[in-house]
PDB file of C-alpha atoms in Angstrom:
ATOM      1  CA  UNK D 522       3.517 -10.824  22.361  1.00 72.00           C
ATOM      2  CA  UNK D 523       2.563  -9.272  25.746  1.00 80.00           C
ATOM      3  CA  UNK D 524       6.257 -10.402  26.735  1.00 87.00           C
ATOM      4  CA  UNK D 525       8.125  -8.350  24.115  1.00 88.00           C
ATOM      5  CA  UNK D 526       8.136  -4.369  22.952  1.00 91.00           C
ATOM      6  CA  UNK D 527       8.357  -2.978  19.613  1.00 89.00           C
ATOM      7  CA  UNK D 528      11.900  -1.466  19.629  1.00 89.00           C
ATOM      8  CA  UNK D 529      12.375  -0.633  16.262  1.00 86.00           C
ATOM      9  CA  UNK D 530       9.878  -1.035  12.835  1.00 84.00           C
ATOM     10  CA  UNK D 531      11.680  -0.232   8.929  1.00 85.00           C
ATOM     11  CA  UNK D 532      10.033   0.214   5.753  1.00 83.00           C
ATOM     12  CA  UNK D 533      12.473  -1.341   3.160  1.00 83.00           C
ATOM     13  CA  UNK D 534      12.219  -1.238  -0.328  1.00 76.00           C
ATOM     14  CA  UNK D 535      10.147   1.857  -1.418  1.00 71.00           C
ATOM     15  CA  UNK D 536      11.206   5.602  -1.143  1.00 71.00           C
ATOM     16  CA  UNK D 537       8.972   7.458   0.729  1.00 71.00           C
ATOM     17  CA  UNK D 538       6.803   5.740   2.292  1.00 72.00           C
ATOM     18  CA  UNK D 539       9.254   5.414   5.932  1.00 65.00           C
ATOM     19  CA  UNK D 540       7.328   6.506   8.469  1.00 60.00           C
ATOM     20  CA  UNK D 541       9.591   8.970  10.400  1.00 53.00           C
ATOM     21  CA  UNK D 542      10.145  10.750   7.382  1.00 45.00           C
ATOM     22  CA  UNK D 543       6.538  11.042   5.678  1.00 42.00           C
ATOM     23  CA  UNK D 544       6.808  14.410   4.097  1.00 42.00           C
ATOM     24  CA  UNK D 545      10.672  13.369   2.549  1.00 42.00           C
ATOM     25  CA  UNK D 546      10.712  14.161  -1.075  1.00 43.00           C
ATOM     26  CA  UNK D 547      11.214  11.161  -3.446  1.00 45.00           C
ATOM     27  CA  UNK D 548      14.529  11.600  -5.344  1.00 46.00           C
ATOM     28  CA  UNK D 549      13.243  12.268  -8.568  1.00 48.00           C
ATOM     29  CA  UNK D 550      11.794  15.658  -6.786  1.00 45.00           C
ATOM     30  CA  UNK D 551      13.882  17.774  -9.148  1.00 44.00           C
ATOM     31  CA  UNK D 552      11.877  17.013 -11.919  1.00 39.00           C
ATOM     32  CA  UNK D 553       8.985  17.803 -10.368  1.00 43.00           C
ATOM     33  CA  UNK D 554       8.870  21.251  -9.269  1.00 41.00           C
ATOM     34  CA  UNK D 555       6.928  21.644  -5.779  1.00 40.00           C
ATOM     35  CA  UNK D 556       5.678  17.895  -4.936  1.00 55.00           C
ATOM     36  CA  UNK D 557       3.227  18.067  -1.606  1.00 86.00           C
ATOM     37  CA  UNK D 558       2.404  14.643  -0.364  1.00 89.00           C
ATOM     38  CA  UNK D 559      -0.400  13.583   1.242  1.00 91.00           C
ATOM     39  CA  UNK D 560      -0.130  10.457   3.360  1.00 91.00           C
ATOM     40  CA  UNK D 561      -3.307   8.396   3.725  1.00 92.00           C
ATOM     41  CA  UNK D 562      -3.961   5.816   6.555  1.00 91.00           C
ATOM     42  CA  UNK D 563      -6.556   3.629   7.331  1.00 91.00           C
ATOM     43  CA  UNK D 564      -7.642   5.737  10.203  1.00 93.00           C
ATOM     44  CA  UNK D 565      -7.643   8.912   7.638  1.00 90.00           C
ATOM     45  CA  UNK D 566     -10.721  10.526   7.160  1.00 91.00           C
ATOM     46  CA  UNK D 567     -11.356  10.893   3.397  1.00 90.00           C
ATOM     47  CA  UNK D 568     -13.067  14.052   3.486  1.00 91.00           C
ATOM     48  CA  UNK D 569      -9.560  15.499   5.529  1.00 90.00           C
ATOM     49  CA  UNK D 570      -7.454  13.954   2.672  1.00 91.00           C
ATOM     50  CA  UNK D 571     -10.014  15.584  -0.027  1.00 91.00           C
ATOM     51  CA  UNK D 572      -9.573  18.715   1.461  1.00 90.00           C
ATOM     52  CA  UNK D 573      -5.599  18.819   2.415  1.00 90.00           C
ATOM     53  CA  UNK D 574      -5.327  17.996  -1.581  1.00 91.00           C
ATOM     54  CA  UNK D 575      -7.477  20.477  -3.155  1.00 89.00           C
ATOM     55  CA  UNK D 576      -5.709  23.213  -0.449  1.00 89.00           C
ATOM     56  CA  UNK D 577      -2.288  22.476  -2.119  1.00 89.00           C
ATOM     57  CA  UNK D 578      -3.935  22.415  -5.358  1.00 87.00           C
ATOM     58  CA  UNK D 579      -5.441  25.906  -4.664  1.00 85.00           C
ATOM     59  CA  UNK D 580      -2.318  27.625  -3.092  1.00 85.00           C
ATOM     60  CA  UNK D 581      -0.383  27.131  -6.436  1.00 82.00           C
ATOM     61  CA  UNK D 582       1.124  23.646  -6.274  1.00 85.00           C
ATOM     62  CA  UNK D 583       0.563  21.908  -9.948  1.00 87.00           C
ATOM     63  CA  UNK D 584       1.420  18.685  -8.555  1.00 90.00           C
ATOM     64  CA  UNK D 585       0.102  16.428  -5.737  1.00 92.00           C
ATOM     65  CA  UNK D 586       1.254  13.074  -4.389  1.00 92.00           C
ATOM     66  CA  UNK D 587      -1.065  10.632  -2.403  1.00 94.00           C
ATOM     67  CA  UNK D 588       0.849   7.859  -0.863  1.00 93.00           C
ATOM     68  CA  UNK D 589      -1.275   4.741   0.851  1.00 93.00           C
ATOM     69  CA  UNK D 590       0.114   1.139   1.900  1.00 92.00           C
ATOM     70  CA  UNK D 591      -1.604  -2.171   2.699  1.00 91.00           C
ATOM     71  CA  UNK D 592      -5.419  -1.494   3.533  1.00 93.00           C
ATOM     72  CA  UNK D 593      -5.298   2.086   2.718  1.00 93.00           C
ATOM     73  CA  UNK D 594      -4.964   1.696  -1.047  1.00 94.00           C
ATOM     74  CA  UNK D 595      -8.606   1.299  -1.932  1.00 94.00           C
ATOM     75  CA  UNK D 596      -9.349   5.343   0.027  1.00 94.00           C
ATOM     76  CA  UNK D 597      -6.332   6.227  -2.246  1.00 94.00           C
ATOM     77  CA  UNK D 598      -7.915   5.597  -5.604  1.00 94.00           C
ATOM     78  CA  UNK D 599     -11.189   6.778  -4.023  1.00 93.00           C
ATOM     79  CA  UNK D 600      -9.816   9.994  -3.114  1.00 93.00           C
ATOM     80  CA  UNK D 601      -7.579  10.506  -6.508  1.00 93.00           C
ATOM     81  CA  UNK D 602     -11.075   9.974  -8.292  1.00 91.00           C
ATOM     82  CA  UNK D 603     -12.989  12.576  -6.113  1.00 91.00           C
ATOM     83  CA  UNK D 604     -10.346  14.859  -7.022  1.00 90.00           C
ATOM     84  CA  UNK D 605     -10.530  14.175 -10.163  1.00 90.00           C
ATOM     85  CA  UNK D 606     -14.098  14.822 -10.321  1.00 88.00           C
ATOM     86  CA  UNK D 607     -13.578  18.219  -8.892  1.00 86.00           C
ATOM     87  CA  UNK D 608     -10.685  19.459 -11.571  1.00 86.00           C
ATOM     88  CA  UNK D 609      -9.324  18.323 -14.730  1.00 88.00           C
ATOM     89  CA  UNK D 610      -5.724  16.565 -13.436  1.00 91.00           C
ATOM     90  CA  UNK D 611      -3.435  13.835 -15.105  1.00 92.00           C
ATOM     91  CA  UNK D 612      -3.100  11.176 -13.113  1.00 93.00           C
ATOM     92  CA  UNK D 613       0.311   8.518 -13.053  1.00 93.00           C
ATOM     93  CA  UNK D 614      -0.346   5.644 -10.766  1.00 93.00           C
ATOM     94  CA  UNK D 615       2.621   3.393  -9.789  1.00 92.00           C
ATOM     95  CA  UNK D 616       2.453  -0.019  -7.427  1.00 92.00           C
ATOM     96  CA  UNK D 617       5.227  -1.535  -5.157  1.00 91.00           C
ATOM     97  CA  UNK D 618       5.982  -4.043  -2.624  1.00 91.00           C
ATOM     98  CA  UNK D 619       7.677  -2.999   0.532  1.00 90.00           C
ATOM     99  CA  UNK D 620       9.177  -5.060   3.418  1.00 91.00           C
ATOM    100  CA  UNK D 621       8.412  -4.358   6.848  1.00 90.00           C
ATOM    101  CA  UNK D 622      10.725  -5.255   9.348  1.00 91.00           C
ATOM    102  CA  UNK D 623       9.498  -5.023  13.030  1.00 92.00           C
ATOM    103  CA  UNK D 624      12.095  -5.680  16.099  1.00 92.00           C
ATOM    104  CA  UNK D 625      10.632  -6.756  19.447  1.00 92.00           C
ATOM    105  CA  UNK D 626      12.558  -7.039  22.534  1.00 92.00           C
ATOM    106  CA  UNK D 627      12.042  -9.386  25.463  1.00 90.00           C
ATOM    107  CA  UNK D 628      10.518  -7.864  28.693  1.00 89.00           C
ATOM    108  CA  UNK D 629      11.517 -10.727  30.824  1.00 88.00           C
ATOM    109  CA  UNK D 630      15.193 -12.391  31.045  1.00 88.00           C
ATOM    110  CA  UNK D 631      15.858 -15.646  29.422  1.00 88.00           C
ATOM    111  CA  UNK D 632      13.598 -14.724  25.898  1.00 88.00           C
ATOM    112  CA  UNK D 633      15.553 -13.926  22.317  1.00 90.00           C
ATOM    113  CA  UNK D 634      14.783 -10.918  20.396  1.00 90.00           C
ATOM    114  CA  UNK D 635      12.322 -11.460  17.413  1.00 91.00           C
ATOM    115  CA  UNK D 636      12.134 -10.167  14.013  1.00 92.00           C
ATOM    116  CA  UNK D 637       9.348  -9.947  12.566  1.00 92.00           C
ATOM    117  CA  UNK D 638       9.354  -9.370   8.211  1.00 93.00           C
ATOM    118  CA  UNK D 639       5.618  -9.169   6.307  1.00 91.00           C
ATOM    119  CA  UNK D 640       5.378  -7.799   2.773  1.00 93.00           C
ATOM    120  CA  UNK D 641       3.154  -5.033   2.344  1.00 93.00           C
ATOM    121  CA  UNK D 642       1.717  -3.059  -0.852  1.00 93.00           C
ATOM    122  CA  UNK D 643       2.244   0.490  -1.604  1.00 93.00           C
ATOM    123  CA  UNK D 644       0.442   3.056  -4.178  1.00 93.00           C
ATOM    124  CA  UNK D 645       1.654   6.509  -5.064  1.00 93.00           C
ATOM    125  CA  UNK D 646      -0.728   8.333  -7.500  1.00 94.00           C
ATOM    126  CA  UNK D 647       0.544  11.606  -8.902  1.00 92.00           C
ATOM    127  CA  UNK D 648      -1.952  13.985  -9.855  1.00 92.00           C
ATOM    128  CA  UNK D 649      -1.185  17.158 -11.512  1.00 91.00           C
ATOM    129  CA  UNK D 650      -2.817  20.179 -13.040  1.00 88.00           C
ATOM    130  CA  UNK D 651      -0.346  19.979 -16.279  1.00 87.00           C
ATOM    131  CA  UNK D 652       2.196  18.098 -17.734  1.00 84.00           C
ATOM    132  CA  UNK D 653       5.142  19.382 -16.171  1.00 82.00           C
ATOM    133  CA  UNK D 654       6.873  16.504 -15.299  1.00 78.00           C
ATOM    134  CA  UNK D 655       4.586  14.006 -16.150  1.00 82.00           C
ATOM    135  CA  UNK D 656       5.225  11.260 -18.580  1.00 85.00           C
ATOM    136  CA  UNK D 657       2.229  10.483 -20.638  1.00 87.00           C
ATOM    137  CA  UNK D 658       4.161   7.427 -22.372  1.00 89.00           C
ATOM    138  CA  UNK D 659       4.397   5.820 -18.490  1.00 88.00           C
ATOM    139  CA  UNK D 660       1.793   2.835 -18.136  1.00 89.00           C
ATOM    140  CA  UNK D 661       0.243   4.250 -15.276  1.00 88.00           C
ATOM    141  CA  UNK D 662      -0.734   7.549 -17.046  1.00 89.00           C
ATOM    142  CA  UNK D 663      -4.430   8.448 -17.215  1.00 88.00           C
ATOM    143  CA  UNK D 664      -5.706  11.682 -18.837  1.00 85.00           C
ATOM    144  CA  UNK D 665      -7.582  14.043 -17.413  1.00 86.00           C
ATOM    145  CA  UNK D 666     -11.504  13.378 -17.182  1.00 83.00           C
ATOM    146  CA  UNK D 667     -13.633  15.012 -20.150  1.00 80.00           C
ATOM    147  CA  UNK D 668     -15.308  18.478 -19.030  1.00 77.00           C
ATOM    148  CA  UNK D 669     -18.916  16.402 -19.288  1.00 74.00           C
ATOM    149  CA  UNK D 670     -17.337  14.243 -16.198  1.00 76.00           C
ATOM    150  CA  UNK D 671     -16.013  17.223 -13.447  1.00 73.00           C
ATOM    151  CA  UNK D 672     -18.618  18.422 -11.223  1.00 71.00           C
ATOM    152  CA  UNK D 673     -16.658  21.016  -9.087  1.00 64.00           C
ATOM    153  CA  UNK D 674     -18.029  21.995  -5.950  1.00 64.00           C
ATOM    154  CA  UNK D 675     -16.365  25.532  -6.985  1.00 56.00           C
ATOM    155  CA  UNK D 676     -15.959  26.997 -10.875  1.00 55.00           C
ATOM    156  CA  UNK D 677     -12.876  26.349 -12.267  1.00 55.00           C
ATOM    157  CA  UNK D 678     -11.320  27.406 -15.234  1.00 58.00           C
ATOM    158  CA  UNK D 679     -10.840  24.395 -17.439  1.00 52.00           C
ATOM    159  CA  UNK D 680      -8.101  25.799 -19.562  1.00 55.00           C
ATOM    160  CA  UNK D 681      -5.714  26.441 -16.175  1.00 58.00           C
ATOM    161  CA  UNK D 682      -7.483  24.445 -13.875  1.00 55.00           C
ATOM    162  CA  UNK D 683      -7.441  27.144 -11.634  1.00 58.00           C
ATOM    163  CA  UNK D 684     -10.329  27.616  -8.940  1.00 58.00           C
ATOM    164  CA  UNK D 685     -12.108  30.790 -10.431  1.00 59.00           C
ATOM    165  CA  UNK D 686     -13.190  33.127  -7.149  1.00 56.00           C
ATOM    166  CA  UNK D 687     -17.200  33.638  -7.163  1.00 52.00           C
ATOM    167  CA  UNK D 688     -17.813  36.939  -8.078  1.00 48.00           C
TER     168      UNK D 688
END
């Protein structure tokens, strides 16, 4: 393909996950008060993701969104379990398919644009500090972890949540 340039690349088929808009809200937003989204990639550092959730967490948000396709699902649920670990949350997972449709065009005279269409998989896992907007009938649901399970690096009250501050 060293004879052709990517001219265009779409993500069809699942909300939120385009690439030129990756902090677009997803349209059921309005539910959901203040959704932050955290995009994970295979070049992500987990420890960066860890910490860019827990900051939204801590600055009032009740509701985080990780978002992973393809190869980065598997640091998804690793992260969404860390977290979990760290505070009692309620997690909704949901899976999808997406298309991706790349366009290459020729370099050199005389070749035919190509269009190139591979399926990829995509994971959103919702994690939230209440049940604001969470549907515990949805088959993704999972409960919060029991207190015997959360190790937080930081106390937290486990009636809010909240980070307590050290005193």
């Amino acid at each position: 393909m060293d004879k052709y340039r990517l001219v265009e690349e779409k993500v069809v088929g699942a909300p939120g996950f385009d690439r030129s808009s990756a902090d677009a809200k997803p349209k059921n937003a309005s539910t959901m008060e203040d959704i932050c989204v955290v995009r994970i990639t295979p070049q992500a550092k987990p420890r960066s993701c860890i910490t860019t959730a827990m900051n939204i967490l801590e600055s009032g948000s009740n509701h985080v969104e990780l978002r992973a396709m393809g190869k980065a699902i598997n640091k998804a649920v690793t992260i969404a379990e860390i977290l979990k670990r760290k505070m009692p949350l309620h997690q909704i997972t949901t899976l999808s398919s997406c298309e991706i449709v790349n366009v290459y065009e020729p370099l050199e005279e005389g070749l035919d644009t190509v269009v190139n269409q591979h399926y990829v998989s995509c994971l959103t896992i919702t994690l939230s500090r209440d049940l604001t907007g969470i549907d515990v009938n949805d088959k993704g649901y999972q409960p919060p972890l029991s207190i015997n399970e959360i190790q937080p690096g930081q106390p937290v009250d486990f009636n809010t949540g909240k980070i307590v501050a050290a005193s």
